[in-house]
PDB file of C-alpha atoms in Angstrom:
ATOM      1  CA  MET A 267       0.073   0.095   0.270  1.00 41.00           C
ATOM      2  CA  LEU A 268       1.346   3.639  -0.619  1.00 42.00           C
ATOM      3  CA  GLU A 269       2.865   5.403   2.263  1.00 40.00           C
ATOM      4  CA  ASP A 270       0.710   8.471   0.750  1.00 46.00           C
ATOM      5  CA  ASP A 271      -2.545   6.162   0.921  1.00 57.00           C
ATOM      6  CA  ARG A 272      -5.338   8.643   0.132  1.00 60.00           C
ATOM      7  CA  ARG A 273      -8.287   6.639   1.012  1.00 62.00           C
ATOM      8  CA  PRO A 274     -10.795   7.936   3.517  1.00 62.00           C
ATOM      9  CA  ASP A 275     -10.630   7.059   6.906  1.00 59.00           C
ATOM     10  CA  PRO A 276     -13.257   4.349   7.409  1.00 53.00           C
ATOM     11  CA  GLY A 277     -14.533   5.716  10.853  1.00 48.00           C
ATOM     12  CA  ALA A 278     -14.360   9.321   9.568  1.00 50.00           C
ATOM     13  CA  SER A 279     -17.784   9.520   8.206  1.00 51.00           C
ATOM     14  CA  ARG A 280     -21.123   7.761   9.314  1.00 60.00           C
ATOM     15  CA  GLY A 281     -22.951   5.404   7.176  1.00 78.00           C
ATOM     16  CA  PRO A 282     -21.945   4.033   3.987  1.00 90.00           C
ATOM     17  CA  GLN A 283     -19.051   5.093   1.718  1.00 96.00           C
ATOM     18  CA  ARG A 284     -19.952   7.380  -0.704  1.00 97.00           C
ATOM     19  CA  VAL A 285     -18.929   7.198  -4.204  1.00 98.00           C
ATOM     20  CA  LEU A 286     -19.464   8.966  -7.662  1.00 98.00           C
ATOM     21  CA  VAL A 287     -18.991   6.929 -10.882  1.00 98.00           C
ATOM     22  CA  ALA A 288     -18.831   8.910 -13.831  1.00 98.00           C
ATOM     23  CA  GLY A 289     -18.594   7.252 -17.668  1.00 96.00           C
ATOM     24  CA  GLY A 290     -21.107   5.360 -20.133  1.00 94.00           C
ATOM     25  CA  THR A 291     -24.727   3.922 -19.826  1.00 95.00           C
ATOM     26  CA  ASN A 292     -26.118   1.889 -22.465  1.00 94.00           C
ATOM     27  CA  PHE A 293     -28.317  -0.732 -23.265  1.00 94.00           C
ATOM     28  CA  ASP A 294     -27.063  -4.347 -24.166  1.00 91.00           C
ATOM     29  CA  ILE A 295     -28.286  -7.106 -26.554  1.00 91.00           C
ATOM     30  CA  ILE A 296     -26.290 -10.054 -25.236  1.00 85.00           C
ATOM     31  CA  VAL A 297     -26.641 -12.884 -27.519  1.00 86.00           C
ATOM     32  CA  ARG A 298     -24.943 -16.806 -26.816  1.00 82.00           C
ATOM     33  CA  ALA A 299     -23.220 -18.726 -29.483  1.00 80.00           C
ATOM     34  CA  ASP A 300     -20.756 -21.466 -29.916  1.00 78.00           C
ATOM     35  CA  ARG A 301     -18.887 -19.242 -32.120  1.00 77.00           C
ATOM     36  CA  LEU A 302     -18.957 -16.309 -34.771  1.00 75.00           C
ATOM     37  CA  PRO A 303     -20.734 -16.671 -38.016  1.00 77.00           C
ATOM     38  CA  GLU A 304     -18.898 -16.907 -41.365  1.00 82.00           C
ATOM     39  CA  GLU A 305     -19.680 -15.077 -44.448  1.00 85.00           C
ATOM     40  CA  HIS A 306     -23.012 -15.716 -45.487  1.00 84.00           C
ATOM     41  CA  GLU A 307     -23.803 -18.231 -42.944  1.00 86.00           C
ATOM     42  CA  LYS A 308     -26.801 -17.888 -41.051  1.00 84.00           C
ATOM     43  CA  LEU A 309     -25.929 -19.338 -37.436  1.00 81.00           C
ATOM     44  CA  ARG A 310     -28.264 -20.302 -34.788  1.00 83.00           C
ATOM     45  CA  GLY A 311     -27.568 -18.730 -31.145  1.00 80.00           C
ATOM     46  CA  GLY A 312     -28.263 -19.931 -28.152  1.00 79.00           C
ATOM     47  CA  GLU A 313     -30.025 -17.742 -25.364  1.00 80.00           C
ATOM     48  CA  CYS A 314     -30.738 -13.704 -26.269  1.00 85.00           C
ATOM     49  CA  ALA A 315     -30.949 -10.848 -23.624  1.00 84.00           C
ATOM     50  CA  ALA A 316     -31.618  -7.349 -23.767  1.00 89.00           C
ATOM     51  CA  SER A 317     -30.953  -5.330 -20.511  1.00 88.00           C
ATOM     52  CA  PRO A 318     -29.183  -2.279 -19.328  1.00 92.00           C
ATOM     53  CA  GLY A 319     -25.240  -1.807 -19.322  1.00 92.00           C
ATOM     54  CA  GLY A 320     -22.366   0.234 -19.614  1.00 93.00           C
ATOM     55  CA  SER A 321     -19.386   0.169 -17.667  1.00 93.00           C
ATOM     56  CA  ALA A 322     -19.926   3.014 -15.369  1.00 96.00           C
ATOM     57  CA  ALA A 323     -23.799   1.851 -14.820  1.00 96.00           C
ATOM     58  CA  ASN A 324     -22.500  -1.557 -14.207  1.00 95.00           C
ATOM     59  CA  THR A 325     -19.854  -0.691 -11.774  1.00 97.00           C
ATOM     60  CA  ALA A 326     -22.187   1.807  -9.812  1.00 97.00           C
ATOM     61  CA  LEU A 327     -24.846  -1.045  -9.431  1.00 96.00           C
ATOM     62  CA  GLY A 328     -22.040  -3.282  -8.177  1.00 96.00           C
ATOM     63  CA  LEU A 329     -20.814  -0.623  -5.492  1.00 98.00           C
ATOM     64  CA  ALA A 330     -24.547  -0.275  -4.469  1.00 97.00           C
ATOM     65  CA  ARG A 331     -24.651  -4.039  -3.946  1.00 95.00           C
ATOM     66  CA  GLN A 332     -21.293  -3.446  -1.894  1.00 96.00           C
ATOM     67  CA  GLY A 333     -23.158  -1.301   0.503  1.00 96.00           C
ATOM     68  CA  CYS A 334     -21.875   2.181  -0.926  1.00 98.00           C
ATOM     69  CA  ALA A 335     -23.874   5.133  -1.437  1.00 98.00           C
ATOM     70  CA  VAL A 336     -23.641   5.828  -5.186  1.00 98.00           C
ATOM     71  CA  ARG A 337     -24.097   8.862  -7.540  1.00 98.00           C
ATOM     72  CA  LEU A 338     -23.925   8.032 -11.330  1.00 98.00           C
ATOM     73  CA  VAL A 339     -22.614  10.945 -14.066  1.00 98.00           C
ATOM     74  CA  SER A 340     -23.260   9.668 -17.377  1.00 98.00           C
ATOM     75  CA  ALA A 341     -26.464  10.246 -20.025  1.00 97.00           C
ATOM     76  CA  VAL A 342     -28.879   8.451 -21.816  1.00 97.00           C
ATOM     77  CA  GLY A 343     -31.233   9.348 -24.567  1.00 97.00           C
ATOM     78  CA  ASP A 344     -34.773  10.464 -24.117  1.00 96.00           C
ATOM     79  CA  ASP A 345     -36.494   7.088 -25.240  1.00 96.00           C
ATOM     80  CA  ALA A 346     -37.551   3.946 -23.953  1.00 96.00           C
ATOM     81  CA  LEU A 347     -34.151   2.407 -23.612  1.00 96.00           C
ATOM     82  CA  GLY A 348     -32.598   5.312 -21.601  1.00 96.00           C
ATOM     83  CA  ARG A 349     -35.835   4.866 -19.290  1.00 97.00           C
ATOM     84  CA  VAL A 350     -35.286   1.428 -18.531  1.00 96.00           C
ATOM     85  CA  CYS A 351     -31.702   1.855 -18.049  1.00 96.00           C
ATOM     86  CA  LEU A 352     -32.451   4.651 -15.588  1.00 97.00           C
ATOM     87  CA  ASP A 353     -35.547   2.791 -13.757  1.00 97.00           C
ATOM     88  CA  GLU A 354     -33.021  -0.188 -13.366  1.00 95.00           C
ATOM     89  CA  LEU A 355     -30.493   1.987 -11.784  1.00 97.00           C
ATOM     90  CA  ARG A 356     -32.612   3.785  -9.352  1.00 97.00           C
ATOM     91  CA  ALA A 357     -34.365   0.193  -8.470  1.00 96.00           C
ATOM     92  CA  GLY A 358     -30.592  -0.783  -7.471  1.00 96.00           C
ATOM     93  CA  GLY A 359     -29.919   1.912  -5.228  1.00 97.00           C
ATOM     94  CA  VAL A 360     -27.924   4.207  -7.635  1.00 98.00           C
ATOM     95  CA  ASP A 361     -28.703   8.074  -7.162  1.00 98.00           C
ATOM     96  CA  THR A 362     -29.035   9.198 -11.151  1.00 98.00           C
ATOM     97  CA  SER A 363     -29.467  12.770 -10.310  1.00 97.00           C
ATOM     98  CA  LEU A 364     -26.168  13.702 -11.843  1.00 98.00           C
ATOM     99  CA  THR A 365     -27.181  11.541 -15.278  1.00 98.00           C
ATOM    100  CA  GLN A 366     -28.543  13.775 -17.872  1.00 97.00           C
ATOM    101  CA  VAL A 367     -31.644  13.008 -20.397  1.00 97.00           C
ATOM    102  CA  ASP A 368     -30.602  14.058 -23.751  1.00 95.00           C
ATOM    103  CA  PRO A 369     -33.749  14.449 -25.861  1.00 94.00           C
ATOM    104  CA  ALA A 370     -31.754  15.214 -28.976  1.00 92.00           C
ATOM    105  CA  THR A 371     -30.252  11.600 -29.444  1.00 94.00           C
ATOM    106  CA  ARG A 372     -30.669   7.810 -28.549  1.00 95.00           C
ATOM    107  CA  THR A 373     -29.416   6.032 -25.881  1.00 96.00           C
ATOM    108  CA  GLY A 374     -26.119   4.354 -26.584  1.00 94.00           C
ATOM    109  CA  MET A 375     -26.251   0.321 -27.432  1.00 94.00           C
ATOM    110  CA  ALA A 376     -23.942  -2.464 -27.405  1.00 90.00           C
ATOM    111  CA  ILE A 377     -24.081  -5.741 -28.946  1.00 89.00           C
ATOM    112  CA  VAL A 378     -22.503  -8.705 -27.587  1.00 84.00           C
ATOM    113  CA  LEU A 379     -21.591 -12.142 -28.890  1.00 83.00           C
ATOM    114  CA  SER A 380     -21.113 -14.177 -25.783  1.00 75.00           C
ATOM    115  CA  ALA A 381     -19.555 -17.882 -26.048  1.00 71.00           C
ATOM    116  CA  GLY A 382     -18.834 -18.184 -22.359  1.00 57.00           C
ATOM    117  CA  ALA A 383     -15.083 -17.994 -21.884  1.00 60.00           C
ATOM    118  CA  GLY A 384     -14.881 -15.337 -24.629  1.00 68.00           C
ATOM    119  CA  LYS A 385     -16.994 -12.412 -26.101  1.00 73.00           C
ATOM    120  CA  ARG A 386     -16.848  -9.934 -29.224  1.00 82.00           C
ATOM    121  CA  MET A 387     -18.649  -6.601 -29.062  1.00 83.00           C
ATOM    122  CA  MET A 388     -19.718  -3.454 -30.960  1.00 87.00           C
ATOM    123  CA  THR A 389     -20.575  -0.705 -29.629  1.00 86.00           C
ATOM    124  CA  PHE A 390     -22.825   2.224 -30.678  1.00 89.00           C
ATOM    125  CA  ALA A 391     -22.706   5.873 -29.755  1.00 87.00           C
ATOM    126  CA  GLY A 392     -25.845   7.840 -27.944  1.00 91.00           C
ATOM    127  CA  ALA A 393     -26.399  10.310 -25.533  1.00 93.00           C
ATOM    128  CA  ASP A 394     -22.942  12.351 -24.933  1.00 91.00           C
ATOM    129  CA  ARG A 395     -21.801  11.882 -21.231  1.00 94.00           C
ATOM    130  CA  ASP A 396     -19.007  14.610 -21.407  1.00 95.00           C
ATOM    131  CA  ALA A 397     -21.800  17.202 -21.092  1.00 95.00           C
ATOM    132  CA  ALA A 398     -22.951  15.818 -17.635  1.00 97.00           C
ATOM    133  CA  ILE A 399     -19.447  15.454 -16.542  1.00 97.00           C
ATOM    134  CA  GLY A 400     -18.663  18.980 -17.236  1.00 97.00           C
ATOM    135  CA  ALA A 401     -21.450  19.803 -15.075  1.00 97.00           C
ATOM    136  CA  VAL A 402     -20.031  18.169 -12.304  1.00 98.00           C
ATOM    137  CA  THR A 403     -19.263  20.979  -9.264  1.00 97.00           C
ATOM    138  CA  GLU A 404     -16.735  20.954  -6.553  1.00 96.00           C
ATOM    139  CA  ASP A 405     -19.477  20.588  -4.285  1.00 97.00           C
ATOM    140  CA  ASP A 406     -20.616  17.568  -5.839  1.00 98.00           C
ATOM    141  CA  ILE A 407     -17.270  15.961  -5.464  1.00 97.00           C
ATOM    142  CA  ARG A 408     -16.941  17.009  -2.023  1.00 97.00           C
ATOM    143  CA  ALA A 409     -19.973  15.224  -1.118  1.00 97.00           C
ATOM    144  CA  VAL A 410     -18.547  11.995  -1.807  1.00 98.00           C
ATOM    145  CA  ASP A 411     -15.641   9.846  -0.512  1.00 97.00           C
ATOM    146  CA  HIS A 412     -14.181   8.603  -3.840  1.00 98.00           C
ATOM    147  CA  VAL A 413     -14.591   8.979  -7.435  1.00 98.00           C
ATOM    148  CA  HIS A 414     -14.192   6.202  -9.976  1.00 98.00           C
ATOM    149  CA  VAL A 415     -14.057   7.029 -13.713  1.00 97.00           C
ATOM    150  CA  VAL A 416     -14.499   5.239 -16.659  1.00 95.00           C
ATOM    151  CA  GLY A 417     -14.207   6.315 -20.655  1.00 91.00           C
ATOM    152  CA  GLU A 418     -11.726   8.083 -22.930  1.00 91.00           C
ATOM    153  CA  PRO A 419      -9.809  11.034 -21.020  1.00 92.00           C
ATOM    154  CA  THR A 420     -11.580  13.401 -22.879  1.00 94.00           C
ATOM    155  CA  PRO A 421     -11.209  17.444 -21.195  1.00 95.00           C
ATOM    156  CA  PRO A 422     -14.374  16.897 -18.979  1.00 97.00           C
ATOM    157  CA  LEU A 423     -13.228  13.821 -17.502  1.00 96.00           C
ATOM    158  CA  VAL A 424      -9.575  15.020 -17.178  1.00 95.00           C
ATOM    159  CA  ARG A 425     -11.052  18.051 -15.560  1.00 96.00           C
ATOM    160  CA  LEU A 426     -13.378  15.909 -12.900  1.00 97.00           C
ATOM    161  CA  VAL A 427     -10.381  13.944 -11.917  1.00 96.00           C
ATOM    162  CA  GLN A 428      -8.362  17.064 -11.147  1.00 95.00           C
ATOM    163  CA  LEU A 429     -11.066  18.410  -9.408  1.00 96.00           C
ATOM    164  CA  ALA A 430     -11.228  15.608  -7.125  1.00 96.00           C
ATOM    165  CA  HIS A 431      -7.529  15.285  -6.597  1.00 94.00           C
ATOM    166  CA  ARG A 432      -7.551  19.202  -5.514  1.00 94.00           C
ATOM    167  CA  SER A 433     -10.506  17.951  -3.045  1.00 95.00           C
ATOM    168  CA  GLY A 434      -8.633  15.359  -1.649  1.00 95.00           C
ATOM    169  CA  ARG A 435     -10.916  12.863  -2.757  1.00 96.00           C
ATOM    170  CA  PRO A 436      -9.042   9.688  -3.949  1.00 96.00           C
ATOM    171  CA  VAL A 437      -9.806   8.423  -7.719  1.00 96.00           C
ATOM    172  CA  SER A 438      -9.832   4.763  -9.297  1.00 96.00           C
ATOM    173  CA  VAL A 439      -9.180   5.065 -13.249  1.00 94.00           C
ATOM    174  CA  GLU A 440     -10.994   1.943 -15.347  1.00 94.00           C
ATOM    175  CA  TRP A 441      -8.463   2.132 -17.933  1.00 89.00           C
ATOM    176  CA  ASN A 442     -10.550  -0.556 -20.391  1.00 82.00           C
ATOM    177  CA  GLY A 443      -7.902  -0.907 -22.960  1.00 76.00           C
ATOM    178  CA  ARG A 444      -6.973   2.889 -23.291  1.00 81.00           C
ATOM    179  CA  ASP A 445      -4.077   5.033 -22.377  1.00 80.00           C
ATOM    180  CA  MET A 446      -5.321   6.761 -19.557  1.00 87.00           C
ATOM    181  CA  SER A 447      -1.904   8.343 -18.429  1.00 81.00           C
ATOM    182  CA  ALA A 448      -3.501  11.748 -18.772  1.00 82.00           C
ATOM    183  CA  LEU A 449      -5.138  10.699 -15.229  1.00 86.00           C
ATOM    184  CA  ALA A 450      -2.449   9.269 -14.010  1.00 76.00           C
ATOM    185  CA  GLY A 451      -0.884  11.873 -11.873  1.00 78.00           C
ATOM    186  CA  GLU A 452      -4.323  12.023  -9.902  1.00 82.00           C
ATOM    187  CA  ALA A 453      -5.359   8.516  -9.647  1.00 87.00           C
ATOM    188  CA  THR A 454      -4.902   6.064  -6.764  1.00 91.00           C
ATOM    189  CA  LEU A 455      -6.059   2.744  -8.121  1.00 95.00           C
ATOM    190  CA  HIS A 456      -5.479   1.762 -11.516  1.00 93.00           C
ATOM    191  CA  LEU A 457      -7.883  -1.274 -12.786  1.00 95.00           C
ATOM    192  CA  MET A 458      -7.207  -2.945 -16.093  1.00 91.00           C
ATOM    193  CA  ASN A 459      -7.142  -6.962 -17.214  1.00 89.00           C
ATOM    194  CA  ALA A 460      -4.340  -8.750 -18.375  1.00 87.00           C
ATOM    195  CA  ASP A 461      -4.999  -8.412 -21.990  1.00 83.00           C
ATOM    196  CA  GLU A 462      -5.102  -4.819 -21.729  1.00 79.00           C
ATOM    197  CA  ALA A 463      -2.155  -4.234 -20.004  1.00 80.00           C
ATOM    198  CA  ARG A 464       0.001  -6.263 -22.110  1.00 79.00           C
ATOM    199  CA  ARG A 465      -1.444  -3.969 -25.054  1.00 76.00           C
ATOM    200  CA  LEU A 466      -0.687  -0.444 -23.559  1.00 75.00           C
ATOM    201  CA  PRO A 467       2.241   1.478 -24.356  1.00 74.00           C
ATOM    202  CA  GLY A 468       5.738   0.497 -22.809  1.00 72.00           C
ATOM    203  CA  ALA A 469       4.189  -2.898 -21.706  1.00 72.00           C
ATOM    204  CA  PRO A 470       6.810  -5.647 -21.072  1.00 73.00           C
ATOM    205  CA  GLY A 471       6.033  -8.419 -23.540  1.00 66.00           C
ATOM    206  CA  ASN A 472       3.203 -10.940 -22.899  1.00 75.00           C
ATOM    207  CA  ASP A 473       3.722 -11.023 -19.016  1.00 81.00           C
ATOM    208  CA  ALA A 474       0.775  -9.783 -17.023  1.00 83.00           C
ATOM    209  CA  ALA A 475       2.881  -9.703 -14.115  1.00 85.00           C
ATOM    210  CA  ALA A 476       5.684  -8.074 -15.311  1.00 85.00           C
ATOM    211  CA  ALA A 477       3.022  -5.415 -17.100  1.00 84.00           C
ATOM    212  CA  ALA A 478       1.571  -4.935 -13.809  1.00 87.00           C
ATOM    213  CA  ARG A 479       4.982  -4.105 -12.086  1.00 86.00           C
ATOM    214  CA  HIS A 480       6.093  -2.189 -14.895  1.00 84.00           C
ATOM    215  CA  TYR A 481       2.893   0.168 -14.222  1.00 85.00           C
ATOM    216  CA  ALA A 482       3.021  -0.039 -10.746  1.00 86.00           C
ATOM    217  CA  ASP A 483       6.644   1.482 -10.946  1.00 85.00           C
ATOM    218  CA  ALA A 484       5.620   4.224 -13.516  1.00 83.00           C
ATOM    219  CA  LEU A 485       2.365   5.392 -12.093  1.00 84.00           C
ATOM    220  CA  PRO A 486       1.897   7.093  -8.931  1.00 83.00           C
ATOM    221  CA  GLY A 487      -0.955   4.678  -7.315  1.00 88.00           C
ATOM    222  CA  GLU A 488      -2.092   0.844  -7.073  1.00 93.00           C
ATOM    223  CA  VAL A 489      -1.869  -1.071 -10.285  1.00 93.00           C
ATOM    224  CA  ILE A 490      -4.731  -3.880 -10.083  1.00 95.00           C
ATOM    225  CA  VAL A 491      -5.178  -6.364 -13.188  1.00 94.00           C
ATOM    226  CA  THR A 492      -7.604  -9.238 -13.577  1.00 94.00           C
ATOM    227  CA  LEU A 493      -6.080 -12.678 -15.179  1.00 92.00           C
ATOM    228  CA  GLY A 494      -9.215 -14.475 -16.244  1.00 88.00           C
ATOM    229  CA  PRO A 495      -9.659 -17.955 -14.583  1.00 89.00           C
ATOM    230  CA  GLU A 496      -6.318 -17.325 -12.776  1.00 92.00           C
ATOM    231  CA  GLY A 497      -7.621 -14.747 -10.624  1.00 94.00           C
ATOM    232  CA  ALA A 498      -6.232 -11.023 -10.299  1.00 96.00           C
ATOM    233  CA  LEU A 499      -2.712  -9.177  -9.356  1.00 95.00           C
ATOM    234  CA  TRP A 500      -1.923  -6.097  -7.059  1.00 96.00           C
ATOM    235  CA  ALA A 501       1.037  -4.342  -7.662  1.00 94.00           C
ATOM    236  CA  SER A 502       2.584  -1.561  -5.452  1.00 91.00           C
ATOM    237  CA  PRO A 503       5.330   0.442  -6.064  1.00 82.00           C
ATOM    238  CA  GLY A 504       8.771  -1.321  -4.638  1.00 79.00           C
ATOM    239  CA  ARG A 505       6.708  -4.025  -3.441  1.00 85.00           C
ATOM    240  CA  ARG A 506       6.202  -7.726  -4.408  1.00 88.00           C
ATOM    241  CA  THR A 507       3.180  -8.236  -6.583  1.00 92.00           C
ATOM    242  CA  LEU A 508       0.458 -10.042  -5.240  1.00 95.00           C
ATOM    243  CA  HIS A 509      -1.867 -12.548  -6.864  1.00 95.00           C
ATOM    244  CA  VAL A 510      -4.957 -14.221  -5.551  1.00 96.00           C
ATOM    245  CA  PRO A 511      -6.548 -16.859  -7.618  1.00 94.00           C
ATOM    246  CA  THR A 512     -10.048 -17.549  -8.272  1.00 92.00           C
ATOM    247  CA  THR A 513     -12.779 -20.328  -7.643  1.00 88.00           C
ATOM    248  CA  PRO A 514     -12.468 -22.107 -11.051  1.00 85.00           C
ATOM    249  CA  VAL A 515     -16.136 -22.034 -12.790  1.00 85.00           C
ATOM    250  CA  ALA A 516     -17.695 -22.548 -16.266  1.00 81.00           C
ATOM    251  CA  PRO A 517     -18.820 -19.013 -17.431  1.00 77.00           C
ATOM    252  CA  VAL A 518     -22.057 -18.103 -18.794  1.00 77.00           C
ATOM    253  CA  ASP A 519     -21.342 -14.716 -19.784  1.00 73.00           C
ATOM    254  CA  ARG A 520     -18.398 -12.594 -19.204  1.00 77.00           C
ATOM    255  CA  THR A 521     -20.133  -9.384 -20.113  1.00 78.00           C
ATOM    256  CA  GLY A 522     -19.953  -7.047 -16.770  1.00 82.00           C
ATOM    257  CA  GLY A 523     -17.746  -9.176 -14.829  1.00 90.00           C
ATOM    258  CA  GLY A 524     -14.504  -6.570 -14.916  1.00 92.00           C
ATOM    259  CA  ASP A 525     -17.060  -4.053 -13.882  1.00 94.00           C
ATOM    260  CA  ALA A 526     -18.244  -6.324 -10.852  1.00 95.00           C
ATOM    261  CA  PHE A 527     -14.537  -7.042  -9.646  1.00 96.00           C
ATOM    262  CA  ASN A 528     -13.984  -3.214  -9.974  1.00 97.00           C
ATOM    263  CA  ALA A 529     -16.631  -2.548  -7.497  1.00 97.00           C
ATOM    264  CA  GLY A 530     -15.938  -4.999  -5.157  1.00 97.00           C
ATOM    265  CA  VAL A 531     -12.245  -4.078  -5.090  1.00 98.00           C
ATOM    266  CA  ILE A 532     -13.009  -0.388  -4.455  1.00 98.00           C
ATOM    267  CA  ALA A 533     -15.804  -0.823  -1.665  1.00 98.00           C
ATOM    268  CA  ALA A 534     -13.188  -3.187   0.207  1.00 97.00           C
ATOM    269  CA  TRP A 535     -10.376  -0.866  -0.443  1.00 97.00           C
ATOM    270  CA  LEU A 536     -12.571   2.180   1.017  1.00 97.00           C
ATOM    271  CA  SER A 537     -13.267   0.116   4.036  1.00 95.00           C
ATOM    272  CA  GLY A 538      -9.633  -0.312   4.875  1.00 95.00           C
ATOM    273  CA  GLU A 539      -9.162  -3.961   3.806  1.00 96.00           C
ATOM    274  CA  SER A 540      -5.991  -5.503   2.757  1.00 96.00           C
ATOM    275  CA  PRO A 541      -5.274  -5.767  -0.934  1.00 96.00           C
ATOM    276  CA  GLU A 542      -5.789  -9.389  -0.628  1.00 97.00           C
ATOM    277  CA  THR A 543      -9.278  -9.249   0.616  1.00 97.00           C
ATOM    278  CA  CYS A 544      -9.764  -6.389  -2.003  1.00 97.00           C
ATOM    279  CA  LEU A 545      -8.953  -8.931  -4.585  1.00 97.00           C
ATOM    280  CA  ARG A 546     -11.090 -11.578  -2.892  1.00 97.00           C
ATOM    281  CA  ARG A 547     -14.007  -9.446  -2.657  1.00 97.00           C
ATOM    282  CA  GLY A 548     -13.652  -8.317  -6.355  1.00 96.00           C
ATOM    283  CA  LEU A 549     -13.226 -11.874  -7.371  1.00 96.00           C
ATOM    284  CA  GLY A 550     -16.252 -13.232  -5.655  1.00 95.00           C
ATOM    285  CA  ALA A 551     -18.562 -10.117  -7.248  1.00 95.00           C
ATOM    286  CA  ALA A 552     -17.351 -11.084 -10.755  1.00 93.00           C
ATOM    287  CA  LEU A 553     -18.292 -14.573 -10.136  1.00 90.00           C
ATOM    288  CA  HIS A 554     -21.772 -13.629  -9.249  1.00 89.00           C
ATOM    289  CA  VAL A 555     -21.915 -11.633 -12.617  1.00 88.00           C
ATOM    290  CA  ILE A 556     -20.284 -14.303 -15.001  1.00 84.00           C
ATOM    291  CA  THR A 557     -22.366 -17.200 -13.953  1.00 84.00           C
ATOM    292  CA  LYS A 558     -25.582 -15.871 -15.247  1.00 81.00           C
ATOM    293  CA  ILE A 559     -26.254 -13.915 -18.602  1.00 75.00           C
ATOM    294  CA  GLY A 560     -26.382  -9.883 -18.546  1.00 69.00           C
ATOM    295  CA  ALA A 561     -24.185  -7.185 -17.179  1.00 70.00           C
ATOM    296  CA  HIS A 562     -25.881  -6.212 -14.214  1.00 69.00           C
ATOM    297  CA  PRO A 563     -25.238  -7.932 -10.621  1.00 64.00           C
TER     298      PRO A 563
END
């Protein structure tokens, strides 16, 4: 753990830890299939589901399930899909007062072809969340204990993270295959999966553990890397990398598993738990999601 650990004191505030999550909300169409179809092939799929999703929305619901008080900064269109997304978030205990409804556009969508252990995804842009992110105030930040961000490092997102840093609020960043180094100086927790970590600039070869150590030494914060069926890693600057295995399962649908993992890790970290306990809670939350179809816990 960092010597300048910026997590809030669990005993400093009453009630649940308060988390602001910023990023995307969309509607998922998930189709289970054994493989992708060949050109001109009509392949019969398995189970099909349509449900709300989006990495930020998934994580917000996961954090609420973990006992946190969560506000979501996002955007949906003024359409039926947007209303379904908002209804499910509210039913799950997420405060959507900072989520904007854009009457000029539709809600974003994702189509997922899921084959249990693997998946392929196509996303379709919808309501622009940057306007909602740009509207967040210093008072909004000071009203929470932690900020978690997902998405492209656009100027509004960079501003949000800098505002959190200046306000003394710890920040976690989901890298999601993107180079989020523009936010690195203000972030306390960096979350990524092994495939993403190996593809990032400067990553050493195909070794996920080496990539985790590399980024832990390069970034001012903790680096957490998921390894799929092999568990997860926690890398701290100048310390031995921690590996925690997971329970072997046959996944039904991996959609949202990483978001659930992030929620478990963040909630445990905010409660003052050790890195090992944080990883175990994250892995347990992920198992809950990947053993059913759909991204929400």
